[in-house]
Amino acid sequence: MKPSPTDTLCTRCGLCCDGSLFADVELANGDEASALEVMGLEIEDADKDGGGLLLQPCGALKGRRCRIYPHRPDCCRTFACRLLQEVELGAVGVERAKEKIAEALKRIERVKELVVQLGTGDERLPLTEHCAEALALSEAADPAMNRKRAELQAAMTAVERLLQATFLGG
Ligand code: SF4
Ligand code: SF4
């Protein structure tokens, strides 16, 4: 049987789980939140209207795969990014989609390298916050560091545009 686009693409991507696209995902109800908490995942605002927020990077992500896949919440079951939708509609081929994912991962990797070179940042944060923290904490550094900061800012802006256009739409 031919693998589905989800099997082929999501297992080499994980950007909607690792904090690159989202800072959190909204849960449907308290039962869902409790079940995920029992599995050791971090939930925020669990008492407010509905089920709370599953924080990202998601603790259930192992490599690029969900380790609780059969038990993942509704929001994860129903989400399909723009790229996945385009592949399912036949507007983008699977090979082209793989290239787009590889390009996004490569650029994100570069952003993370620059954050490490600045010597700051908490990698448990979503990508944008991780980057913003690194930039804030490394302010008033020497000229070489300032060039690195400018490189990080430019790389992050480019990544945000790419993620928006490819995975979120518009
Ligand atoms: S961002 Fe899209 S392709 Fe990547 S894992 Fe999520 S749904 Fe799949
Ligand atoms: S529960 Fe699984 S599918 Fe949902 S965000 Fe976490 S890793 Fe991704």
Tab-separated table of N, CA and C and ligand atoms in Angstrom:
chain	number	residue	atom	x	y	z
A	1	MET	N	0.840	-1.200	0.000
A	1	MET	CA	0.000	0.000	0.000
A	1	MET	C	0.882	1.260	0.000
A	2	LYS	N	0.483	2.235	-0.803
A	2	LYS	CA	1.263	3.470	-0.902
A	2	LYS	C	1.162	4.277	0.399
A	3	PRO	N	2.301	4.776	0.936
A	3	PRO	CA	2.192	5.555	2.186
A	3	PRO	C	1.430	6.857	1.950
A	4	SER	N	0.716	7.315	2.964
A	4	SER	CA	-0.033	8.572	2.850
A	4	SER	C	0.946	9.740	2.893
A	5	PRO	N	0.529	10.934	2.426
A	5	PRO	CA	1.400	12.110	2.549
A	5	PRO	C	1.811	12.354	4.000
A	6	THR	N	0.902	12.087	4.925
A	6	THR	CA	1.248	12.271	6.345
A	6	THR	C	2.391	11.342	6.737
A	7	ASP	N	2.283	10.060	6.349
A	7	ASP	CA	3.349	9.100	6.684
A	7	ASP	C	4.680	9.546	6.083
A	8	THR	N	4.621	9.986	4.840
A	8	THR	CA	5.862	10.328	4.137
A	8	THR	C	6.446	11.649	4.617
A	9	LEU	N	5.593	12.643	4.797
A	9	LEU	CA	6.110	13.994	5.060
A	9	LEU	C	6.241	14.313	6.548
A	10	CYS	N	5.197	14.035	7.316
A	10	CYS	CA	5.216	14.461	8.728
A	10	CYS	C	6.334	13.776	9.510
A	11	THR	N	6.632	12.530	9.125
A	11	THR	CA	7.658	11.797	9.860
A	11	THR	C	9.068	12.336	9.583
A	12	ARG	N	9.209	13.206	8.597
A	12	ARG	CA	10.509	13.833	8.379
A	12	ARG	C	10.451	15.332	8.690
A	13	CYS	N	9.352	15.765	9.318
A	13	CYS	CA	9.156	17.205	9.525
A	13	CYS	C	9.023	17.535	11.026
A	14	GLY	N	7.829	17.430	11.564
A	14	GLY	CA	7.628	17.716	12.991
A	14	GLY	C	7.586	19.199	13.336
A	15	LEU	N	7.516	20.061	12.324
A	15	LEU	CA	7.563	21.503	12.615
A	15	LEU	C	6.315	22.015	13.330
A	16	CYS	N	5.197	21.276	13.220
A	16	CYS	CA	4.003	21.715	13.951
A	16	CYS	C	3.983	21.157	15.376
A	17	CYS	N	5.043	20.474	15.774
A	17	CYS	CA	5.131	19.923	17.138
A	17	CYS	C	6.355	20.451	17.901
A	18	ASP	N	7.360	20.926	17.164
A	18	ASP	CA	8.652	21.215	17.816
A	18	ASP	C	8.858	22.680	18.207
A	19	GLY	N	7.763	23.486	18.123
A	19	GLY	CA	7.890	24.887	18.519
A	19	GLY	C	8.298	25.806	17.378
A	20	SER	N	8.450	25.263	16.174
A	20	SER	CA	8.820	26.116	15.036
A	20	SER	C	7.613	26.885	14.512
A	21	LEU	N	6.471	26.210	14.409
A	21	LEU	CA	5.273	26.879	13.880
A	21	LEU	C	4.401	27.462	14.981
A	22	PHE	N	4.338	26.781	16.117
A	22	PHE	CA	3.421	27.203	17.183
A	22	PHE	C	4.128	27.215	18.540
A	23	ALA	N	3.618	28.087	19.419
A	23	ALA	CA	4.127	28.117	20.786
A	23	ALA	C	3.333	27.155	21.678
A	24	ASP	N	2.115	26.868	21.262
A	24	ASP	CA	1.268	25.932	22.007
A	24	ASP	C	0.129	25.504	21.104
A	25	VAL	N	-0.600	24.470	21.523
A	25	VAL	CA	-1.793	24.058	20.784
A	25	VAL	C	-2.946	23.920	21.768
A	26	GLU	N	-4.127	24.290	21.289
A	26	GLU	CA	-5.290	24.360	22.171
A	26	GLU	C	-5.960	22.992	22.299
A	27	LEU	N	-6.221	22.605	23.532
A	27	LEU	CA	-6.853	21.310	23.779
A	27	LEU	C	-8.369	21.461	23.840
A	28	ALA	N	-9.062	20.361	23.543
A	28	ALA	CA	-10.517	20.425	23.414
A	28	ALA	C	-11.224	20.513	24.760
A	29	ASN	N	-10.709	19.822	25.764
A	29	ASN	CA	-11.421	19.795	27.059
A	29	ASN	C	-10.490	19.324	28.183
A	30	GLY	N	-11.024	19.391	29.377
A	30	GLY	CA	-10.226	19.039	30.546
A	30	GLY	C	-9.778	17.587	30.569
A	31	ASP	N	-10.615	16.692	30.015
A	31	ASP	CA	-10.240	15.269	30.000
A	31	ASP	C	-8.986	15.055	29.163
A	32	GLU	N	-8.978	15.750	28.040
A	32	GLU	CA	-7.806	15.634	27.157
A	32	GLU	C	-6.557	16.151	27.884
A	33	ALA	N	-6.725	17.296	28.547
A	33	ALA	CA	-5.595	17.886	29.269
A	33	ALA	C	-5.104	16.946	30.361
A	34	SER	N	-6.043	16.357	31.119
A	34	SER	CA	-5.638	15.462	32.215
A	34	SER	C	-4.901	14.242	31.674
A	35	ALA	N	-5.431	13.676	30.580
A	35	ALA	CA	-4.787	12.485	30.004
A	35	ALA	C	-3.363	12.805	29.561
A	36	LEU	N	-3.176	13.975	28.982
A	36	LEU	CA	-1.828	14.335	28.518
A	36	LEU	C	-0.904	14.607	29.699
A	37	GLU	N	-1.466	15.214	30.757
A	37	GLU	CA	-0.645	15.468	31.944
A	37	GLU	C	-0.181	14.155	32.565
A	38	VAL	N	-1.083	13.175	32.587
A	38	VAL	CA	-0.715	11.855	33.121
A	38	VAL	C	0.447	11.272	32.300
A	39	MET	N	0.459	11.584	31.012
A	39	MET	CA	1.551	11.078	30.152
A	39	MET	C	2.805	11.937	30.277
A	40	GLY	N	2.761	12.927	31.191
A	40	GLY	CA	3.970	13.706	31.475
A	40	GLY	C	4.131	14.946	30.627
A	41	LEU	N	3.092	15.341	29.891
A	41	LEU	CA	3.227	16.518	29.040
A	41	LEU	C	2.857	17.795	29.797
A	42	GLU	N	3.429	18.907	29.331
A	42	GLU	CA	3.251	20.168	30.032
A	42	GLU	C	2.025	20.915	29.498
A	43	ILE	N	1.061	21.155	30.383
A	43	ILE	CA	-0.184	21.828	29.999
A	43	ILE	C	-0.285	23.139	30.774
A	44	GLU	N	-0.697	24.182	30.095
A	44	GLU	CA	-0.837	25.475	30.755
A	44	GLU	C	-2.298	25.914	30.731
A	45	ASP	N	-2.692	26.720	31.717
A	45	ASP	CA	-4.057	27.269	31.792
A	45	ASP	C	-5.112	26.180	31.704
A	46	ALA	N	-4.891	25.079	32.353
A	46	ALA	CA	-5.791	23.929	32.227
A	46	ALA	C	-7.188	24.207	32.782
A	47	ASP	N	-7.326	25.233	33.651
A	47	ASP	CA	-8.651	25.477	34.232
A	47	ASP	C	-9.491	26.473	33.432
A	48	LYS	N	-8.848	27.174	32.509
A	48	LYS	CA	-9.573	28.227	31.795
A	48	LYS	C	-10.347	27.640	30.634
A	49	ASP	N	-11.553	28.222	30.369
A	49	ASP	CA	-12.447	27.841	29.262
A	49	ASP	C	-11.908	26.717	28.389
A	50	GLY	N	-12.271	25.523	28.693
A	50	GLY	CA	-11.847	24.425	27.838
A	50	GLY	C	-10.697	23.664	28.424
A	51	GLY	N	-9.835	23.177	27.577
A	51	GLY	CA	-8.859	22.200	28.020
A	51	GLY	C	-7.476	22.691	28.304
A	52	GLY	N	-7.197	23.964	28.062
A	52	GLY	CA	-5.855	24.460	28.273
A	52	GLY	C	-4.981	24.325	27.035
A	53	LEU	N	-3.702	24.559	27.251
A	53	LEU	CA	-2.769	24.610	26.127
A	53	LEU	C	-1.660	23.578	26.303
A	54	LEU	N	-1.411	22.829	25.262
A	54	LEU	CA	-0.270	21.905	25.248
A	54	LEU	C	0.932	22.690	24.743
A	55	LEU	N	1.917	22.852	25.617
A	55	LEU	CA	3.048	23.703	25.267
A	55	LEU	C	3.981	23.036	24.265
A	56	GLN	N	4.589	23.860	23.449
A	56	GLN	CA	5.565	23.377	22.475
A	56	GLN	C	6.915	24.032	22.737
A	57	PRO	N	8.043	23.425	22.430
A	57	PRO	CA	8.160	22.106	21.807
A	57	PRO	C	7.455	21.036	22.637
A	58	CYS	N	6.682	20.197	21.977
A	58	CYS	CA	5.889	19.192	22.673
A	58	CYS	C	6.788	18.082	23.224
A	59	GLY	N	6.547	17.747	24.491
A	59	GLY	CA	7.348	16.715	25.143
A	59	GLY	C	7.124	15.330	24.571
A	60	ALA	N	6.074	15.178	23.752
A	60	ALA	CA	5.812	13.853	23.163
A	60	ALA	C	6.566	13.643	21.858
A	61	LEU	N	7.250	14.682	21.396
A	61	LEU	CA	7.969	14.544	20.127
A	61	LEU	C	9.306	13.855	20.372
A	62	LYS	N	9.510	12.761	19.663
A	62	LYS	CA	10.783	12.031	19.784
A	62	LYS	C	11.403	12.010	18.395
A	63	GLY	N	12.511	12.702	18.247
A	63	GLY	CA	13.010	12.895	16.885
A	63	GLY	C	11.992	13.747	16.147
A	64	ARG	N	11.450	13.205	15.087
A	64	ARG	CA	10.397	13.930	14.365
A	64	ARG	C	9.060	13.188	14.432
A	65	ARG	N	8.954	12.271	15.382
A	65	ARG	CA	7.726	11.473	15.492
A	65	ARG	C	7.057	11.658	16.838
A	66	CYS	N	5.733	11.522	16.822
A	66	CYS	CA	4.950	11.636	18.056
A	66	CYS	C	4.978	10.287	18.773
A	67	ARG	N	5.471	10.279	20.022
A	67	ARG	CA	5.573	8.991	20.722
A	67	ARG	C	4.239	8.583	21.345
A	68	ILE	N	3.234	9.474	21.295
A	68	ILE	CA	1.907	9.095	21.815
A	68	ILE	C	0.879	9.136	20.675
A	69	TYR	N	1.333	8.850	19.475
A	69	TYR	CA	0.502	9.036	18.270
A	69	TYR	C	-0.930	8.507	18.404
A	70	PRO	N	-1.139	7.285	18.905
A	70	PRO	CA	-2.524	6.796	19.005
A	70	PRO	C	-3.347	7.581	20.028
A	71	HIS	N	-2.687	8.296	20.909
A	71	HIS	CA	-3.389	9.015	21.988
A	71	HIS	C	-3.275	10.531	21.836
A	72	ARG	N	-2.814	11.001	20.685
A	72	ARG	CA	-2.619	12.442	20.504
A	72	ARG	C	-3.970	13.157	20.570
A	73	PRO	N	-3.950	14.431	20.998
A	73	PRO	CA	-5.225	15.148	21.150
A	73	PRO	C	-5.873	15.491	19.805
A	74	ASP	N	-7.136	15.891	19.875
A	74	ASP	CA	-7.911	16.203	18.668
A	74	ASP	C	-7.228	17.237	17.781
A	75	CYS	N	-6.686	18.279	18.422
A	75	CYS	CA	-6.086	19.356	17.618
A	75	CYS	C	-4.954	18.801	16.741
A	76	CYS	N	-4.253	17.792	17.236
A	76	CYS	CA	-3.165	17.196	16.457
A	76	CYS	C	-3.729	16.276	15.365
A	77	ARG	N	-4.815	15.571	15.703
A	77	ARG	CA	-5.426	14.661	14.708
A	77	ARG	C	-5.968	15.425	13.522
A	78	THR	N	-6.498	16.615	13.780
A	78	THR	CA	-7.204	17.329	12.714
A	78	THR	C	-6.322	18.331	11.984
A	79	PHE	N	-5.151	18.638	12.531
A	79	PHE	CA	-4.325	19.665	11.892
A	79	PHE	C	-3.631	19.137	10.641
A	80	ALA	N	-3.704	19.923	9.590
A	80	ALA	CA	-2.889	19.667	8.395
A	80	ALA	C	-2.367	21.021	7.934
A	81	CYS	N	-1.068	21.154	7.853
A	81	CYS	CA	-0.495	22.437	7.447
A	81	CYS	C	-0.794	22.701	5.967
A	82	ARG	N	-0.484	23.885	5.522
A	82	ARG	CA	-0.748	24.244	4.129
A	82	ARG	C	-0.046	23.284	3.158
A	83	LEU	N	1.210	22.966	3.457
A	83	LEU	CA	1.967	22.103	2.544
A	83	LEU	C	1.306	20.728	2.429
A	84	LEU	N	0.911	20.173	3.563
A	84	LEU	CA	0.271	18.856	3.553
A	84	LEU	C	-1.045	18.907	2.757
A	85	GLN	N	-1.801	19.981	2.959
A	85	GLN	CA	-3.060	20.138	2.205
A	85	GLN	C	-2.786	20.218	0.704
A	86	GLU	N	-1.746	20.957	0.348
A	86	GLU	CA	-1.436	21.109	-1.083
A	86	GLU	C	-1.040	19.772	-1.705
A	87	VAL	N	-0.304	18.977	-0.926
A	87	VAL	CA	0.086	17.652	-1.430
A	87	VAL	C	-1.155	16.775	-1.561
A	88	GLU	N	-2.018	16.826	-0.562
A	88	GLU	CA	-3.230	15.996	-0.619
A	88	GLU	C	-4.134	16.389	-1.785
A	89	LEU	N	-4.099	17.671	-2.158
A	89	LEU	CA	-4.909	18.138	-3.294
A	89	LEU	C	-4.211	17.907	-4.642
A	90	GLY	N	-2.959	17.501	-4.585
A	90	GLY	CA	-2.210	17.276	-5.820
A	90	GLY	C	-1.592	18.539	-6.397
A	91	ALA	N	-1.645	19.647	-5.642
A	91	ALA	CA	-1.082	20.908	-6.141
A	91	ALA	C	0.441	20.930	-6.013
A	92	VAL	N	0.977	20.159	-5.088
A	92	VAL	CA	2.431	20.055	-4.887
A	92	VAL	C	2.768	18.571	-4.835
A	93	GLY	N	3.840	18.192	-5.523
A	93	GLY	CA	4.252	16.790	-5.507
A	93	GLY	C	4.957	16.435	-4.206
A	94	VAL	N	4.981	15.150	-3.888
A	94	VAL	CA	5.609	14.705	-2.639
A	94	VAL	C	7.102	15.044	-2.626
A	95	GLU	N	7.770	14.862	-3.760
A	95	GLU	CA	9.216	15.136	-3.785
A	95	GLU	C	9.488	16.616	-3.536
A	96	ARG	N	8.666	17.470	-4.153
A	96	ARG	CA	8.840	18.920	-3.954
A	96	ARG	C	8.563	19.280	-2.488
A	97	ALA	N	7.565	18.642	-1.916
A	97	ALA	CA	7.238	18.903	-0.510
A	97	ALA	C	8.400	18.479	0.398
A	98	LYS	N	9.018	17.355	0.075
A	98	LYS	CA	10.185	16.905	0.873
A	98	LYS	C	11.289	17.963	0.813
A	99	GLU	N	11.490	18.522	-0.386
A	99	GLU	CA	12.529	19.559	-0.541
A	99	GLU	C	12.194	20.779	0.314
A	100	LYS	N	10.920	21.157	0.312
A	100	LYS	CA	10.522	22.340	1.091
A	100	LYS	C	10.737	22.100	2.580
A	101	ILE	N	10.420	20.902	3.033
A	101	ILE	CA	10.634	20.572	4.448
A	101	ILE	C	12.129	20.588	4.765
A	102	ALA	N	12.919	19.989	3.880
A	102	ALA	CA	14.372	19.947	4.109
A	102	ALA	C	14.948	21.366	4.160
A	103	GLU	N	14.463	22.237	3.302
A	103	GLU	CA	14.940	23.626	3.283
A	103	GLU	C	14.581	24.332	4.593
A	104	ALA	N	13.345	24.134	5.051
A	104	ALA	CA	12.925	24.768	6.306
A	104	ALA	C	13.777	24.253	7.470
A	105	LEU	N	13.993	22.935	7.509
A	105	LEU	CA	14.786	22.362	8.610
A	105	LEU	C	16.219	22.888	8.587
A	106	LYS	N	16.764	23.028	7.386
A	106	LYS	CA	18.146	23.517	7.261
A	106	LYS	C	18.250	24.955	7.780
A	107	ARG	N	17.285	25.770	7.394
A	107	ARG	CA	17.321	27.172	7.835
A	107	ARG	C	17.102	27.296	9.341
A	108	ILE	N	16.222	26.471	9.877
A	108	ILE	CA	15.979	26.497	11.330
A	108	ILE	C	17.245	26.049	12.071
A	109	GLU	N	17.902	25.047	11.524
A	109	GLU	CA	19.144	24.568	12.125
A	109	GLU	C	20.169	25.695	12.194
A	110	ARG	N	20.244	26.477	11.124
A	110	ARG	CA	21.196	27.593	11.087
A	110	ARG	C	20.844	28.628	12.169
A	111	VAL	N	19.554	28.904	12.317
A	111	VAL	CA	19.122	29.844	13.364
A	111	VAL	C	19.568	29.313	14.730
A	112	LYS	N	19.376	28.022	14.953
A	112	LYS	CA	19.742	27.439	16.257
A	112	LYS	C	21.255	27.484	16.476
A	113	GLU	N	22.002	27.263	15.408
A	113	GLU	CA	23.473	27.362	15.515
A	113	GLU	C	23.883	28.766	15.951
A	114	LEU	N	23.248	29.764	15.344
A	114	LEU	CA	23.587	31.152	15.679
A	114	LEU	C	23.224	31.463	17.125
A	115	VAL	N	22.097	30.922	17.582
A	115	VAL	CA	21.707	31.127	18.984
A	115	VAL	C	22.780	30.531	19.896
A	116	VAL	N	23.230	29.339	19.574
A	116	VAL	CA	24.270	28.692	20.392
A	116	VAL	C	25.551	29.532	20.367
A	117	GLN	N	25.892	30.060	19.192
A	117	GLN	CA	27.107	30.875	19.092
A	117	GLN	C	27.003	32.152	19.931
A	118	LEU	N	25.781	32.634	20.122
A	118	LEU	CA	25.601	33.805	20.989
A	118	LEU	C	25.691	33.407	22.459
A	119	GLY	N	25.658	32.111	22.699
A	119	GLY	CA	25.857	31.606	24.062
A	119	GLY	C	24.671	31.803	24.979
A	120	THR	N	23.501	31.977	24.388
A	120	THR	CA	22.319	32.250	25.215
A	120	THR	C	21.114	31.490	24.681
A	121	GLY	N	20.013	31.642	25.396
A	121	GLY	CA	18.758	31.085	24.895
A	121	GLY	C	18.420	29.757	25.542
A	122	ASP	N	17.133	29.589	25.762
A	122	ASP	CA	16.634	28.373	26.388
A	122	ASP	C	15.981	27.522	25.310
A	123	GLU	N	16.602	26.375	24.998
A	123	GLU	CA	16.106	25.600	23.860
A	123	GLU	C	14.771	24.906	24.128
A	124	ARG	N	14.276	24.993	25.367
A	124	ARG	CA	12.936	24.443	25.629
A	124	ARG	C	11.843	25.406	25.179
A	125	LEU	N	12.253	26.624	24.782
A	125	LEU	CA	11.266	27.605	24.323
A	125	LEU	C	10.923	27.378	22.858
A	126	PRO	N	9.720	27.836	22.420
A	126	PRO	CA	9.425	27.813	20.992
A	126	PRO	C	10.466	28.640	20.229
A	127	LEU	N	10.638	28.345	18.958
A	127	LEU	CA	11.735	28.930	18.177
A	127	LEU	C	11.790	30.463	18.257
A	128	THR	N	10.665	31.129	18.029
A	128	THR	CA	10.675	32.599	18.005
A	128	THR	C	11.105	33.157	19.362
A	129	GLU	N	10.566	32.582	20.436
A	129	GLU	CA	10.920	33.065	21.781
A	129	GLU	C	12.384	32.754	22.105
A	130	HIS	N	12.818	31.568	21.675
A	130	HIS	CA	14.205	31.147	21.888
A	130	HIS	C	15.154	32.166	21.274
A	131	CYS	N	14.798	32.552	20.073
A	131	CYS	CA	15.594	33.504	19.329
A	131	CYS	C	15.553	34.896	19.960
A	132	ALA	N	14.329	35.325	20.323
A	132	ALA	CA	14.168	36.658	20.928
A	132	ALA	C	14.940	36.732	22.243
A	133	GLU	N	14.904	35.651	23.017
A	133	GLU	CA	15.634	35.631	24.290
A	133	GLU	C	17.138	35.741	24.046
A	134	ALA	N	17.626	34.998	23.052
A	134	ALA	CA	19.058	35.042	22.742
A	134	ALA	C	19.470	36.449	22.334
A	135	LEU	N	18.635	37.101	21.538
A	135	LEU	CA	18.953	38.458	21.097
A	135	LEU	C	18.927	39.430	22.279
A	136	ALA	N	17.952	39.281	23.152
A	136	ALA	CA	17.834	40.193	24.296
A	136	ALA	C	19.004	40.016	25.267
A	137	LEU	N	19.361	38.755	25.533
A	137	LEU	CA	20.405	38.494	26.536
A	137	LEU	C	21.801	38.828	26.020
A	138	SER	N	21.963	38.884	24.695
A	138	SER	CA	23.306	39.123	24.157
A	138	SER	C	23.524	40.579	23.759
A	139	GLU	N	22.619	41.454	24.173
A	139	GLU	CA	22.759	42.871	23.811
A	139	GLU	C	24.037	43.473	24.402
A	140	ALA	N	24.480	44.573	23.778
A	140	ALA	CA	25.654	45.314	24.249
A	140	ALA	C	26.913	44.472	24.257
A	141	ALA	N	27.023	43.610	23.269
A	141	ALA	CA	28.231	42.778	23.174
A	141	ALA	C	29.248	43.459	22.248
A	142	ASP	N	30.373	42.778	22.006
A	142	ASP	CA	31.417	43.365	21.149
A	142	ASP	C	30.990	43.333	19.672
A	143	PRO	N	31.765	43.998	18.776
A	143	PRO	CA	31.354	44.102	17.364
A	143	PRO	C	31.140	42.737	16.696
A	144	ALA	N	32.008	41.775	17.000
A	144	ALA	CA	31.848	40.443	16.375
A	144	ALA	C	30.510	39.834	16.801
A	145	MET	N	30.191	40.003	18.062
A	145	MET	CA	28.928	39.461	18.574
A	145	MET	C	27.750	40.207	17.957
A	146	ASN	N	27.919	41.493	17.761
A	146	ASN	CA	26.833	42.275	17.165
A	146	ASN	C	26.578	41.847	15.730
A	147	ARG	N	27.638	41.482	15.007
A	147	ARG	CA	27.449	40.976	13.633
A	147	ARG	C	26.668	39.658	13.671
A	148	LYS	N	27.021	38.843	14.650
A	148	LYS	CA	26.332	37.550	14.827
A	148	LYS	C	24.851	37.779	15.145
A	149	ARG	N	24.602	38.787	15.977
A	149	ARG	CA	23.212	39.101	16.330
A	149	ARG	C	22.428	39.541	15.091
A	150	ALA	N	23.090	40.369	14.258
A	150	ALA	CA	22.424	40.847	13.035
A	150	ALA	C	22.149	39.667	12.102
A	151	GLU	N	23.111	38.731	12.044
A	151	GLU	CA	22.925	37.542	11.199
A	151	GLU	C	21.745	36.712	11.706
A	152	LEU	N	21.664	36.579	13.030
A	152	LEU	CA	20.556	35.818	13.606
A	152	LEU	C	19.218	36.501	13.307
A	153	GLN	N	19.176	37.805	13.461
A	153	GLN	CA	17.917	38.516	13.197
A	153	GLN	C	17.461	38.299	11.753
A	154	ALA	N	18.422	38.412	10.815
A	154	ALA	CA	18.078	38.244	9.401
A	154	ALA	C	17.645	36.807	9.116
A	155	ALA	N	18.364	35.843	9.707
A	155	ALA	CA	18.041	34.426	9.468
A	155	ALA	C	16.665	34.098	10.042
A	156	MET	N	16.352	34.665	11.217
A	156	MET	CA	15.059	34.374	11.834
A	156	MET	C	13.922	35.009	11.048
A	157	THR	N	14.135	36.218	10.545
A	157	THR	CA	13.095	36.871	9.730
A	157	THR	C	12.814	36.036	8.485
A	158	ALA	N	13.892	35.549	7.860
A	158	ALA	CA	13.722	34.727	6.649
A	158	ALA	C	12.983	33.426	6.992
A	159	VAL	N	13.324	32.817	8.124
A	159	VAL	CA	12.647	31.576	8.537
A	159	VAL	C	11.167	31.833	8.785
A	160	GLU	N	10.858	32.923	9.470
A	160	GLU	CA	9.446	33.222	9.763
A	160	GLU	C	8.649	33.389	8.469
A	161	ARG	N	9.247	34.066	7.502
A	161	ARG	CA	8.552	34.262	6.211
A	161	ARG	C	8.342	32.922	5.518
A	162	LEU	N	9.386	32.113	5.538
A	162	LEU	CA	9.290	30.806	4.867
A	162	LEU	C	8.227	29.921	5.533
A	163	LEU	N	8.232	29.898	6.865
A	163	LEU	CA	7.255	29.069	7.578
A	163	LEU	C	5.833	29.547	7.310
A	164	GLN	N	5.678	30.862	7.311
A	164	GLN	CA	4.350	31.431	7.060
A	164	GLN	C	3.868	31.048	5.658
A	165	ALA	N	4.716	31.241	4.678
A	165	ALA	CA	4.306	31.012	3.291
A	165	ALA	C	4.105	29.525	2.989
A	166	THR	N	4.958	28.677	3.536
A	166	THR	CA	4.935	27.260	3.163
A	166	THR	C	3.968	26.447	4.016
A	167	PHE	N	3.942	26.708	5.311
A	167	PHE	CA	3.204	25.816	6.213
A	167	PHE	C	1.917	26.440	6.776
A	168	LEU	N	1.908	27.759	6.898
A	168	LEU	CA	0.734	28.373	7.539
A	168	LEU	C	-0.200	29.017	6.517
A	169	GLY	N	0.362	29.421	5.410
A	169	GLY	CA	-0.493	29.991	4.357
A	169	GLY	C	-0.580	31.492	4.444
A	170	GLY	N	-0.161	32.147	3.358
A	170	GLY	CA	-0.301	33.604	3.265
A	170	GLY	C	0.837	34.338	3.900
B	1	SF4	S1	4.117	20.998	9.591
B	1	SF4	FE1	2.849	19.890	8.071
B	1	SF4	S2	4.190	18.381	7.099
B	1	SF4	FE2	5.177	19.093	8.992
B	1	SF4	S3	4.560	17.579	10.558
B	1	SF4	FE3	3.099	19.281	10.656
B	1	SF4	S4	1.387	18.701	9.296
B	1	SF4	FE4	3.135	17.362	8.810
B	2	SF4	S1	0.970	15.251	20.974
B	2	SF4	FE1	2.135	14.383	19.253
B	2	SF4	S2	1.158	15.223	17.409
B	2	SF4	FE2	0.514	16.503	19.164
B	2	SF4	S3	1.978	18.227	19.290
B	2	SF4	FE3	2.747	16.573	20.614
B	2	SF4	S4	4.159	15.400	19.320
B	2	SF4	FE4	2.854	16.617	17.974
